[in-house]
XYZ file of N, CA and C in Angstrom:
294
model
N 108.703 96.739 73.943
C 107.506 95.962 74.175
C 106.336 96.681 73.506
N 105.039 95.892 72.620
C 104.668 96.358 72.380
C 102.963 95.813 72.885
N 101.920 96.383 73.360
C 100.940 96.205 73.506
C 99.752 96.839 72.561
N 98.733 95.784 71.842
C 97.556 96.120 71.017
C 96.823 96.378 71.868
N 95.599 97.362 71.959
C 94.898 97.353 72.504
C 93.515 96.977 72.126
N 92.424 96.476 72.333
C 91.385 96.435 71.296
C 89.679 96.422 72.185
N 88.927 97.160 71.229
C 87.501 97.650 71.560
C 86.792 96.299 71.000
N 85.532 95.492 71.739
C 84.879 94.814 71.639
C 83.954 95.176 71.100
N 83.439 94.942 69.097
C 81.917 95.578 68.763
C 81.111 94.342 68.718
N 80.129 94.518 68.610
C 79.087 93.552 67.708
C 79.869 92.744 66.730
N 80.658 93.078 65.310
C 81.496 92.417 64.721
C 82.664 91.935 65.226
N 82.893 92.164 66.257
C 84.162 91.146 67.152
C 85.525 92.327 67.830
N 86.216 91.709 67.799
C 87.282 92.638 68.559
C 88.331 93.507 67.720
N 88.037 94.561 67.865
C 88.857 95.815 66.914
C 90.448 96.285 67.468
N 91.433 96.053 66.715
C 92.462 96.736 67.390
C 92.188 98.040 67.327
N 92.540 98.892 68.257
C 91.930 100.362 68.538
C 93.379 101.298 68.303
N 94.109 100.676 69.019
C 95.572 101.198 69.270
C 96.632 100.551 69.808
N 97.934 101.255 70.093
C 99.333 100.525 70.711
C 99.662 101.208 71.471
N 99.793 100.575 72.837
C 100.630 101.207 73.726
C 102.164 100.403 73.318
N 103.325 101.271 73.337
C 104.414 100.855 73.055
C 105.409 101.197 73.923
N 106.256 100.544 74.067
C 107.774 100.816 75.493
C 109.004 100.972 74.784
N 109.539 101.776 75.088
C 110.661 102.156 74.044
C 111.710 102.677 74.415
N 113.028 102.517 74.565
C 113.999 103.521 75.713
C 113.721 103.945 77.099
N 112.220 103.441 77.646
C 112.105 103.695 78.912
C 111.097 104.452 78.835
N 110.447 104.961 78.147
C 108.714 105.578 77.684
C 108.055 105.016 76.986
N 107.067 105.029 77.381
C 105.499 104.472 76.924
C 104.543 105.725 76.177
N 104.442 104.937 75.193
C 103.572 105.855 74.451
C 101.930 105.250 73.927
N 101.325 106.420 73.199
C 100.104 105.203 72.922
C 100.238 105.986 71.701
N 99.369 104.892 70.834
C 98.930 105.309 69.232
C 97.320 104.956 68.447
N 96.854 105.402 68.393
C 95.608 104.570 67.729
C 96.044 104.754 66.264
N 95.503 103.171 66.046
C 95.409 102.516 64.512
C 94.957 103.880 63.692
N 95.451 103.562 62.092
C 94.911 104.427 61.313
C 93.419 104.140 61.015
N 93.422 102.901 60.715
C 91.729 101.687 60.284
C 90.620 102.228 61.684
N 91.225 101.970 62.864
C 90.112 102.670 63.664
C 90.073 103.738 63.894
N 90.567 104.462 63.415
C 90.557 105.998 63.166
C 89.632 106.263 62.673
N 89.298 105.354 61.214
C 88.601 105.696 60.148
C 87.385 105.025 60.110
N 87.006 104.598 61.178
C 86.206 103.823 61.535
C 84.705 104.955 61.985
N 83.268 105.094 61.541
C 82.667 105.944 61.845
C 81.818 105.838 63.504
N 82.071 104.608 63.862
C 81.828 103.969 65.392
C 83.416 104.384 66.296
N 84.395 104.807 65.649
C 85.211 104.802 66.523
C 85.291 105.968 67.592
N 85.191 105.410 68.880
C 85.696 106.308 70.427
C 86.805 106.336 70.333
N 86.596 107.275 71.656
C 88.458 107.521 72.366
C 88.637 106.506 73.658
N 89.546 106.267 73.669
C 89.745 104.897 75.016
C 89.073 105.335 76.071
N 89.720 107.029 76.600
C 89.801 107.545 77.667
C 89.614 109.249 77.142
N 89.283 110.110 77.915
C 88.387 111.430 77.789
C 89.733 112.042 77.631
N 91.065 111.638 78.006
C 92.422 111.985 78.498
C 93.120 111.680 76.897
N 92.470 110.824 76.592
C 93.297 110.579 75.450
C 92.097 110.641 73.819
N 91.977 111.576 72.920
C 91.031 112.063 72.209
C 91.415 111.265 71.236
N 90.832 111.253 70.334
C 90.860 110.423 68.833
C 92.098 111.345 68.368
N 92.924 110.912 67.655
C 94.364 111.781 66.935
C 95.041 110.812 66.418
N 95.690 111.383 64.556
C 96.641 110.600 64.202
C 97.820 110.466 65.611
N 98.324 111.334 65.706
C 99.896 111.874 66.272
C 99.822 111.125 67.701
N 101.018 110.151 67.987
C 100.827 109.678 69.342
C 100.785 110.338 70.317
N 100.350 109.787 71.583
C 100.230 110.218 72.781
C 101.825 110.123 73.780
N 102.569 110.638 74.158
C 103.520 110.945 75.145
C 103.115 110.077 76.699
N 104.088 109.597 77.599
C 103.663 108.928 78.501
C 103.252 109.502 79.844
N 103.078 110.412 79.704
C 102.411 111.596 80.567
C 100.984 111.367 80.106
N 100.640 111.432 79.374
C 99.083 111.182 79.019
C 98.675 109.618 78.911
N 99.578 109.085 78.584
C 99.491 107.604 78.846
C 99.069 107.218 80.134
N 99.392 107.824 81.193
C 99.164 107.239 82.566
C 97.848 106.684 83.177
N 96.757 107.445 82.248
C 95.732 106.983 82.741
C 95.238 105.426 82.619
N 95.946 105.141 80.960
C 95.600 103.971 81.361
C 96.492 102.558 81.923
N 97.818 103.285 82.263
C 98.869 102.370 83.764
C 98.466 102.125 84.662
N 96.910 103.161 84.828
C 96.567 102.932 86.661
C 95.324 102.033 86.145
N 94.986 101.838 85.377
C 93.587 101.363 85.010
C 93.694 99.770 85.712
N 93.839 99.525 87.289
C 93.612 98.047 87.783
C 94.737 97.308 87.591
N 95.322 98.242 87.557
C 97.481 97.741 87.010
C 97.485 96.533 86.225
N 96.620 96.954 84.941
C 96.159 95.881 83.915
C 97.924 95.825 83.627
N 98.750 97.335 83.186
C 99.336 97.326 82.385
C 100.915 97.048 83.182
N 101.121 96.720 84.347
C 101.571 96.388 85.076
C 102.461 94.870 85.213
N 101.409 93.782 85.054
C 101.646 92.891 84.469
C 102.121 92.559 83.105
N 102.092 93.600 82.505
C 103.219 93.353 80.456
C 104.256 94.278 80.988
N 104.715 94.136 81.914
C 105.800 95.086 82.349
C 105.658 96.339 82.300
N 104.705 97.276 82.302
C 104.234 98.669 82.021
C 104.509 99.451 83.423
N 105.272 100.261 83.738
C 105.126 100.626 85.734
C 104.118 102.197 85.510
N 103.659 102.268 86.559
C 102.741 103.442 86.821
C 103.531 104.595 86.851
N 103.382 105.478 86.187
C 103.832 106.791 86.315
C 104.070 107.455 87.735
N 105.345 107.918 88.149
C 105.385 107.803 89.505
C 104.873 109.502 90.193
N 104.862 110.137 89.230
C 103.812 111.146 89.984
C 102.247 110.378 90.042
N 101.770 110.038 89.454
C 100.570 109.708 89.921
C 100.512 108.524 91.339
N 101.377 107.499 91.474
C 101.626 107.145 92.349
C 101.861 108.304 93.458
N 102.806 109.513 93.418
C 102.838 110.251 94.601
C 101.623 110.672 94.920
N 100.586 111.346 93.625
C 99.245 111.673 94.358
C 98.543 110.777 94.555
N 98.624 109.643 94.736
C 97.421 108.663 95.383
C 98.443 108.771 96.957
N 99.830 108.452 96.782
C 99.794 108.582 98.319
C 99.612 109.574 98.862
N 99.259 110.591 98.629
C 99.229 112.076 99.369
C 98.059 112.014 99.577
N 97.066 111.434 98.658
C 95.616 110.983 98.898
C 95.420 110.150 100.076
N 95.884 109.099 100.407
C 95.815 107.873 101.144
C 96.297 107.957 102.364
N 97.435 108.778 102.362
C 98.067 108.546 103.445
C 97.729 109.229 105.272
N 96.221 110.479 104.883
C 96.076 110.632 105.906
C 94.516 109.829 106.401
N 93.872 108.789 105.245
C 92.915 108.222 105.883
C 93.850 107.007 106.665
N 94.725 106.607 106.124
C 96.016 105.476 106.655
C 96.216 105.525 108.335
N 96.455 107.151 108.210
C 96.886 107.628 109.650
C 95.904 107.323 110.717
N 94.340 107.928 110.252
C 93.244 107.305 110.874
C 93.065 106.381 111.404
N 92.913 105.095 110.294
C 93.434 103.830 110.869
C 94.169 103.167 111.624
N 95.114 103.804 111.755
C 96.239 103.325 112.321
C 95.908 103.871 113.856
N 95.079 104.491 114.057
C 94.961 105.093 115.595
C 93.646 104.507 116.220
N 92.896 103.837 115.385
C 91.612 102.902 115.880
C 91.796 101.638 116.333
């Protein structure tokens, strides 16, 4: 599976990069053209401007991003899922006793 991703300018909508699914990992890539682009950002602070793709460990940030990526079949990296529940689970407990 492959997903474009793209930045909204003034001149219209830029493909930026690809998140791609492949044997069971997700990777990301930014375009060479927006590479070379002198307006071009980085998606995410996690993921820097670079030819060389990104690994799906660094990808994760944007799986959790509102489980946009969720819906194109993308699943959340399941350590980060464990630390949100390790996060959650003792305001949960709280609740559960009010």
């Amino acid at each position: 599976m492959n997903l474009t991703v793209y930045r909204d300018y003034s001149d219209g909508l830029v493909a930026l990069g690809n998140l791609v699914r492949e044997n069971g990992e997700t990777t990301f890539c930014y375009n060479q053209e927006y590479l070379a682009r002198t307006d071009a950002a980085a998606v995410s602070l996690s993921l820097p401007l670079r030819e060389k793709p990104f690994s799906e460990r660094a990808t994760a940030a944007l799986n959790t991003e509102g489980n946009l990526l969720s819906e194109q079949g993308f699943e959340p990296a399941p350590y980060i899922a464990d630390e949100l529940q390790e996060e959650m689970l003792p305001r949960l407990e709280v609740l559960s006793e009010i």
